[in-house]
JSON list of C-alpha atoms in Angstrom, two decimals:
[
{"chain": "A", "resi": 22, "resn": "MET", "atom": "CA", "xyz": [96.63, 111.17, 114.96]},
{"chain": "A", "resi": 23, "resn": "LYS", "atom": "CA", "xyz": [98.28, 108.08, 113.57]},
{"chain": "A", "resi": 24, "resn": "ILE", "atom": "CA", "xyz": [96.05, 105.45, 111.91]},
{"chain": "A", "resi": 25, "resn": "LEU", "atom": "CA", "xyz": [96.90, 102.11, 110.36]},
{"chain": "A", "resi": 26, "resn": "VAL", "atom": "CA", "xyz": [94.76, 100.66, 107.57]},
{"chain": "A", "resi": 27, "resn": "THR", "atom": "CA", "xyz": [95.77, 97.05, 107.01]},
{"chain": "A", "resi": 28, "resn": "TYR", "atom": "CA", "xyz": [94.08, 94.78, 104.51]},
{"chain": "A", "resi": 29, "resn": "ILE", "atom": "CA", "xyz": [94.11, 91.48, 102.67]},
{"chain": "A", "resi": 30, "resn": "SER", "atom": "CA", "xyz": [92.72, 91.27, 99.16]},
{"chain": "A", "resi": 31, "resn": "MET", "atom": "CA", "xyz": [92.37, 88.44, 96.68]},
{"chain": "A", "resi": 32, "resn": "SER", "atom": "CA", "xyz": [90.27, 89.98, 93.91]},
{"chain": "A", "resi": 33, "resn": "GLY", "atom": "CA", "xyz": [91.42, 93.59, 94.38]},
{"chain": "A", "resi": 34, "resn": "ARG", "atom": "CA", "xyz": [88.13, 94.73, 95.93]},
{"chain": "A", "resi": 35, "resn": "ASN", "atom": "CA", "xyz": [89.48, 95.13, 99.45]},
{"chain": "A", "resi": 36, "resn": "GLU", "atom": "CA", "xyz": [92.62, 96.81, 98.16]},
{"chain": "A", "resi": 37, "resn": "LYS", "atom": "CA", "xyz": [90.48, 99.38, 96.32]},
{"chain": "A", "resi": 38, "resn": "ILE", "atom": "CA", "xyz": [88.41, 100.01, 99.46]},
{"chain": "A", "resi": 39, "resn": "ALA", "atom": "CA", "xyz": [91.51, 100.24, 101.68]},
{"chain": "A", "resi": 40, "resn": "LYS", "atom": "CA", "xyz": [93.16, 102.78, 99.37]},
{"chain": "A", "resi": 41, "resn": "HIS", "atom": "CA", "xyz": [89.96, 104.84, 99.29]},
{"chain": "A", "resi": 42, "resn": "LEU", "atom": "CA", "xyz": [89.74, 104.76, 103.08]},
{"chain": "A", "resi": 43, "resn": "ALA", "atom": "CA", "xyz": [93.41, 105.68, 103.53]},
{"chain": "A", "resi": 44, "resn": "ASP", "atom": "CA", "xyz": [92.99, 108.65, 101.16]},
{"chain": "A", "resi": 45, "resn": "TYR", "atom": "CA", "xyz": [89.82, 109.71, 102.97]},
{"chain": "A", "resi": 46, "resn": "LEU", "atom": "CA", "xyz": [91.43, 109.52, 106.42]},
{"chain": "A", "resi": 47, "resn": "GLY", "atom": "CA", "xyz": [94.67, 111.08, 105.14]},
{"chain": "A", "resi": 48, "resn": "LYS", "atom": "CA", "xyz": [92.94, 114.44, 104.86]},
{"chain": "A", "resi": 49, "resn": "GLU", "atom": "CA", "xyz": [92.89, 114.66, 108.66]},
{"chain": "A", "resi": 50, "resn": "ALA", "atom": "CA", "xyz": [95.40, 112.13, 109.98]},
{"chain": "A", "resi": 51, "resn": "ASP", "atom": "CA", "xyz": [98.75, 110.45, 109.37]},
{"chain": "A", "resi": 52, "resn": "VAL", "atom": "CA", "xyz": [97.79, 107.14, 107.74]},
{"chain": "A", "resi": 53, "resn": "ASP", "atom": "CA", "xyz": [99.87, 104.03, 107.08]},
{"chain": "A", "resi": 54, "resn": "LEU", "atom": "CA", "xyz": [98.45, 101.63, 104.50]},
{"chain": "A", "resi": 55, "resn": "GLU", "atom": "CA", "xyz": [99.79, 98.10, 104.34]},
{"chain": "A", "resi": 56, "resn": "GLN", "atom": "CA", "xyz": [98.82, 94.54, 103.62]},
{"chain": "A", "resi": 57, "resn": "ILE", "atom": "CA", "xyz": [98.06, 92.28, 106.56]},
{"chain": "A", "resi": 58, "resn": "VAL", "atom": "CA", "xyz": [100.92, 89.98, 105.56]},
{"chain": "A", "resi": 59, "resn": "ASP", "atom": "CA", "xyz": [103.28, 92.91, 106.21]},
{"chain": "A", "resi": 60, "resn": "THR", "atom": "CA", "xyz": [101.64, 93.99, 109.47]},
{"chain": "A", "resi": 61, "resn": "ASP", "atom": "CA", "xyz": [103.15, 93.13, 112.84]},
{"chain": "A", "resi": 62, "resn": "ALA", "atom": "CA", "xyz": [100.26, 92.58, 115.25]},
{"chain": "A", "resi": 63, "resn": "TYR", "atom": "CA", "xyz": [102.57, 93.43, 118.14]},
{"chain": "A", "resi": 64, "resn": "SER", "atom": "CA", "xyz": [103.02, 96.99, 116.82]},
{"chain": "A", "resi": 65, "resn": "LEU", "atom": "CA", "xyz": [99.32, 97.84, 116.60]},
{"chain": "A", "resi": 66, "resn": "SER", "atom": "CA", "xyz": [99.30, 99.61, 119.97]},
{"chain": "A", "resi": 67, "resn": "ASP", "atom": "CA", "xyz": [101.77, 102.12, 118.46]},
{"chain": "A", "resi": 68, "resn": "TYR", "atom": "CA", "xyz": [98.82, 103.55, 116.54]},
{"chain": "A", "resi": 69, "resn": "ASP", "atom": "CA", "xyz": [95.97, 105.69, 117.81]},
{"chain": "A", "resi": 70, "resn": "ALA", "atom": "CA", "xyz": [93.57, 103.66, 115.67]},
{"chain": "A", "resi": 71, "resn": "VAL", "atom": "CA", "xyz": [93.71, 100.53, 113.53]},
{"chain": "A", "resi": 72, "resn": "ILE", "atom": "CA", "xyz": [91.38, 99.54, 110.72]},
{"chain": "A", "resi": 73, "resn": "VAL", "atom": "CA", "xyz": [91.47, 95.92, 109.57]},
{"chain": "A", "resi": 74, "resn": "GLU", "atom": "CA", "xyz": [89.96, 94.87, 106.26]},
{"chain": "A", "resi": 75, "resn": "SER", "atom": "CA", "xyz": [89.57, 91.27, 105.15]},
{"chain": "A", "resi": 76, "resn": "TYR", "atom": "CA", "xyz": [87.70, 89.10, 102.74]},
{"chain": "A", "resi": 77, "resn": "THR", "atom": "CA", "xyz": [86.13, 85.84, 103.92]},
{"chain": "A", "resi": 78, "resn": "TYR", "atom": "CA", "xyz": [87.56, 82.63, 102.54]},
{"chain": "A", "resi": 79, "resn": "GLY", "atom": "CA", "xyz": [85.95, 79.27, 101.81]},
{"chain": "A", "resi": 80, "resn": "ASP", "atom": "CA", "xyz": [83.66, 78.13, 104.59]},
{"chain": "A", "resi": 81, "resn": "GLY", "atom": "CA", "xyz": [83.84, 81.41, 106.48]},
{"chain": "A", "resi": 82, "resn": "GLN", "atom": "CA", "xyz": [87.52, 81.36, 107.43]},
{"chain": "A", "resi": 83, "resn": "VAL", "atom": "CA", "xyz": [90.04, 84.11, 107.86]},
{"chain": "A", "resi": 84, "resn": "PRO", "atom": "CA", "xyz": [92.20, 83.95, 104.70]},
{"chain": "A", "resi": 85, "resn": "ASP", "atom": "CA", "xyz": [95.32, 81.78, 104.97]},
{"chain": "A", "resi": 86, "resn": "GLU", "atom": "CA", "xyz": [97.55, 84.80, 104.28]},
{"chain": "A", "resi": 87, "resn": "ALA", "atom": "CA", "xyz": [96.04, 86.61, 107.27]},
{"chain": "A", "resi": 88, "resn": "GLN", "atom": "CA", "xyz": [96.10, 83.65, 109.66]},
{"chain": "A", "resi": 89, "resn": "ASP", "atom": "CA", "xyz": [99.43, 84.48, 111.36]},
{"chain": "A", "resi": 90, "resn": "PHE", "atom": "CA", "xyz": [98.34, 88.07, 111.97]},
{"chain": "A", "resi": 91, "resn": "TYR", "atom": "CA", "xyz": [94.97, 86.89, 113.29]},
{"chain": "A", "resi": 92, "resn": "GLU", "atom": "CA", "xyz": [96.54, 84.36, 115.65]},
{"chain": "A", "resi": 93, "resn": "ASP", "atom": "CA", "xyz": [99.11, 86.89, 116.91]},
{"chain": "A", "resi": 94, "resn": "LEU", "atom": "CA", "xyz": [96.26, 89.21, 117.90]},
{"chain": "A", "resi": 95, "resn": "ALA", "atom": "CA", "xyz": [95.38, 86.74, 120.67]},
{"chain": "A", "resi": 96, "resn": "ASP", "atom": "CA", "xyz": [98.71, 87.60, 122.37]},
{"chain": "A", "resi": 97, "resn": "VAL", "atom": "CA", "xyz": [98.51, 91.37, 121.89]},
{"chain": "A", "resi": 98, "resn": "ASP", "atom": "CA", "xyz": [97.29, 93.93, 124.41]},
{"chain": "A", "resi": 99, "resn": "LEU", "atom": "CA", "xyz": [95.92, 96.79, 122.35]},
{"chain": "A", "resi": 100, "resn": "LYS", "atom": "CA", "xyz": [95.72, 98.97, 125.46]},
{"chain": "A", "resi": 101, "resn": "ARG", "atom": "CA", "xyz": [92.40, 100.47, 124.37]},
{"chain": "A", "resi": 102, "resn": "THR", "atom": "CA", "xyz": [93.66, 101.20, 120.85]},
{"chain": "A", "resi": 103, "resn": "LYS", "atom": "CA", "xyz": [90.66, 102.27, 118.82]},
{"chain": "A", "resi": 104, "resn": "PHE", "atom": "CA", "xyz": [89.70, 99.98, 115.94]},
{"chain": "A", "resi": 105, "resn": "ALA", "atom": "CA", "xyz": [87.21, 99.26, 113.20]},
{"chain": "A", "resi": 106, "resn": "VAL", "atom": "CA", "xyz": [86.81, 96.30, 110.85]},
{"chain": "A", "resi": 107, "resn": "LEU", "atom": "CA", "xyz": [85.38, 95.99, 107.36]},
{"chain": "A", "resi": 108, "resn": "GLY", "atom": "CA", "xyz": [85.55, 93.77, 104.33]},
{"chain": "A", "resi": 109, "resn": "SER", "atom": "CA", "xyz": [84.11, 92.73, 101.01]},
{"chain": "A", "resi": 110, "resn": "SER", "atom": "CA", "xyz": [82.57, 89.31, 100.65]},
{"chain": "A", "resi": 111, "resn": "SER", "atom": "CA", "xyz": [79.74, 87.70, 98.68]},
{"chain": "A", "resi": 112, "resn": "LYS", "atom": "CA", "xyz": [76.19, 87.31, 99.90]},
{"chain": "A", "resi": 113, "resn": "THR", "atom": "CA", "xyz": [75.97, 84.14, 97.82]},
{"chain": "A", "resi": 114, "resn": "HIS", "atom": "CA", "xyz": [78.08, 82.45, 100.51]},
{"chain": "A", "resi": 115, "resn": "ILE", "atom": "CA", "xyz": [76.35, 81.17, 103.62]},
{"chain": "A", "resi": 116, "resn": "HIS", "atom": "CA", "xyz": [79.17, 82.69, 105.71]},
{"chain": "A", "resi": 117, "resn": "PHE", "atom": "CA", "xyz": [78.97, 86.21, 104.26]},
{"chain": "A", "resi": 118, "resn": "GLY", "atom": "CA", "xyz": [81.65, 88.39, 105.85]},
{"chain": "A", "resi": 119, "resn": "ARG", "atom": "CA", "xyz": [82.43, 85.98, 108.68]},
{"chain": "A", "resi": 120, "resn": "ALA", "atom": "CA", "xyz": [86.15, 86.96, 108.68]},
{"chain": "A", "resi": 121, "resn": "VAL", "atom": "CA", "xyz": [85.02, 90.50, 109.52]},
{"chain": "A", "resi": 122, "resn": "ASP", "atom": "CA", "xyz": [83.21, 89.07, 112.55]},
{"chain": "A", "resi": 123, "resn": "TYR", "atom": "CA", "xyz": [86.25, 87.02, 113.57]},
{"chain": "A", "resi": 124, "resn": "PHE", "atom": "CA", "xyz": [88.60, 90.00, 113.37]},
{"chain": "A", "resi": 125, "resn": "THR", "atom": "CA", "xyz": [86.10, 92.13, 115.32]},
{"chain": "A", "resi": 126, "resn": "MET", "atom": "CA", "xyz": [85.88, 89.55, 118.10]},
{"chain": "A", "resi": 127, "resn": "GLN", "atom": "CA", "xyz": [89.66, 89.05, 118.20]},
{"chain": "A", "resi": 128, "resn": "LEU", "atom": "CA", "xyz": [90.40, 92.80, 118.40]},
{"chain": "A", "resi": 129, "resn": "ASN", "atom": "CA", "xyz": [87.81, 93.18, 121.18]},
{"chain": "A", "resi": 130, "resn": "SER", "atom": "CA", "xyz": [89.40, 90.25, 123.03]},
{"chain": "A", "resi": 131, "resn": "SER", "atom": "CA", "xyz": [92.79, 91.95, 122.65]},
{"chain": "A", "resi": 132, "resn": "ASN", "atom": "CA", "xyz": [91.56, 94.90, 124.72]},
{"chain": "A", "resi": 133, "resn": "GLY", "atom": "CA", "xyz": [90.89, 97.15, 121.71]},
{"chain": "A", "resi": 134, "resn": "GLU", "atom": "CA", "xyz": [88.14, 99.75, 121.71]},
{"chain": "A", "resi": 135, "resn": "GLN", "atom": "CA", "xyz": [85.70, 99.31, 118.83]},
{"chain": "A", "resi": 136, "resn": "VAL", "atom": "CA", "xyz": [84.62, 102.75, 117.59]},
{"chain": "A", "resi": 137, "resn": "SER", "atom": "CA", "xyz": [82.38, 101.79, 114.66]},
{"chain": "A", "resi": 138, "resn": "ASP", "atom": "CA", "xyz": [80.06, 99.00, 113.69]},
{"chain": "A", "resi": 139, "resn": "SER", "atom": "CA", "xyz": [81.77, 96.61, 111.33]},
{"chain": "A", "resi": 140, "resn": "VAL", "atom": "CA", "xyz": [81.02, 97.12, 107.64]},
{"chain": "A", "resi": 141, "resn": "LYS", "atom": "CA", "xyz": [80.39, 94.22, 105.26]},
{"chain": "A", "resi": 142, "resn": "ILE", "atom": "CA", "xyz": [80.24, 94.95, 101.55]},
{"chain": "A", "resi": 143, "resn": "ASN", "atom": "CA", "xyz": [78.70, 92.61, 99.01]},
{"chain": "A", "resi": 144, "resn": "GLU", "atom": "CA", "xyz": [81.26, 92.04, 96.26]},
{"chain": "A", "resi": 145, "resn": "ASP", "atom": "CA", "xyz": [82.24, 95.20, 94.33]},
{"chain": "A", "resi": 146, "resn": "PRO", "atom": "CA", "xyz": [81.51, 98.35, 96.34]},
{"chain": "A", "resi": 147, "resn": "ASP", "atom": "CA", "xyz": [78.97, 100.76, 94.91]},
{"chain": "A", "resi": 148, "resn": "GLU", "atom": "CA", "xyz": [78.53, 104.43, 95.79]},
{"chain": "A", "resi": 149, "resn": "ASP", "atom": "CA", "xyz": [76.40, 103.67, 98.86]},
{"chain": "A", "resi": 150, "resn": "ASP", "atom": "CA", "xyz": [79.01, 101.19, 100.10]},
{"chain": "A", "resi": 151, "resn": "MET", "atom": "CA", "xyz": [81.76, 103.80, 99.77]},
{"chain": "A", "resi": 152, "resn": "LEU", "atom": "CA", "xyz": [79.62, 106.21, 101.79]},
{"chain": "A", "resi": 153, "resn": "ARG", "atom": "CA", "xyz": [79.41, 103.55, 104.53]},
{"chain": "A", "resi": 154, "resn": "VAL", "atom": "CA", "xyz": [83.21, 103.21, 104.36]},
{"chain": "A", "resi": 155, "resn": "ASP", "atom": "CA", "xyz": [83.53, 106.99, 104.70]},
{"chain": "A", "resi": 156, "resn": "ARG", "atom": "CA", "xyz": [81.17, 106.91, 107.71]},
{"chain": "A", "resi": 157, "resn": "LEU", "atom": "CA", "xyz": [83.35, 104.24, 109.33]},
{"chain": "A", "resi": 158, "resn": "GLY", "atom": "CA", "xyz": [86.31, 106.58, 108.76]},
{"chain": "A", "resi": 159, "resn": "ASP", "atom": "CA", "xyz": [84.36, 109.46, 110.29]},
{"chain": "A", "resi": 160, "resn": "TYR", "atom": "CA", "xyz": [83.69, 107.41, 113.43]},
{"chain": "A", "resi": 161, "resn": "VAL", "atom": "CA", "xyz": [87.37, 106.57, 113.72]},
{"chain": "A", "resi": 162, "resn": "LEU", "atom": "CA", "xyz": [88.40, 110.23, 113.31]},
{"chain": "A", "resi": 163, "resn": "LYS", "atom": "CA", "xyz": [85.74, 111.44, 115.75]},
{"chain": "A", "resi": 164, "resn": "SER", "atom": "CA", "xyz": [86.92, 108.93, 118.36]},
{"chain": "A", "resi": 165, "resn": "LEU", "atom": "CA", "xyz": [90.42, 110.41, 118.20]},
{"chain": "A", "resi": 166, "resn": "LYS", "atom": "CA", "xyz": [89.39, 114.02, 118.78]}
]
């Protein structure tokens, strides 16, 4: 099983979550961890599963640094590659976690197979949030068996 965890982080929250998730999944799978800015959307179908993690910027946008990756997804055929999406945001914003929704829709439109509900975390993850991240990982692993 080969899984990619790709993330974008401004405050370090999403990086912390991505590293936790990669360590968690790494107990049972071969995991690549990289930043979205270093991820080639056209290579995603080389993986058995892909997990995308993003914060939400400004008025609910995908972060500028992730925009090229996001736009490239529109031209990618994921060939039923399994995927999940998560991200940290702030509930004080009217568009809480909207980038998570955008990535979820884009990956579905790219013929991916969503294997877990998307996870939105309010600011710094607490213990319960990390359990939800682990559950997302469990769904991804289960889908590959």
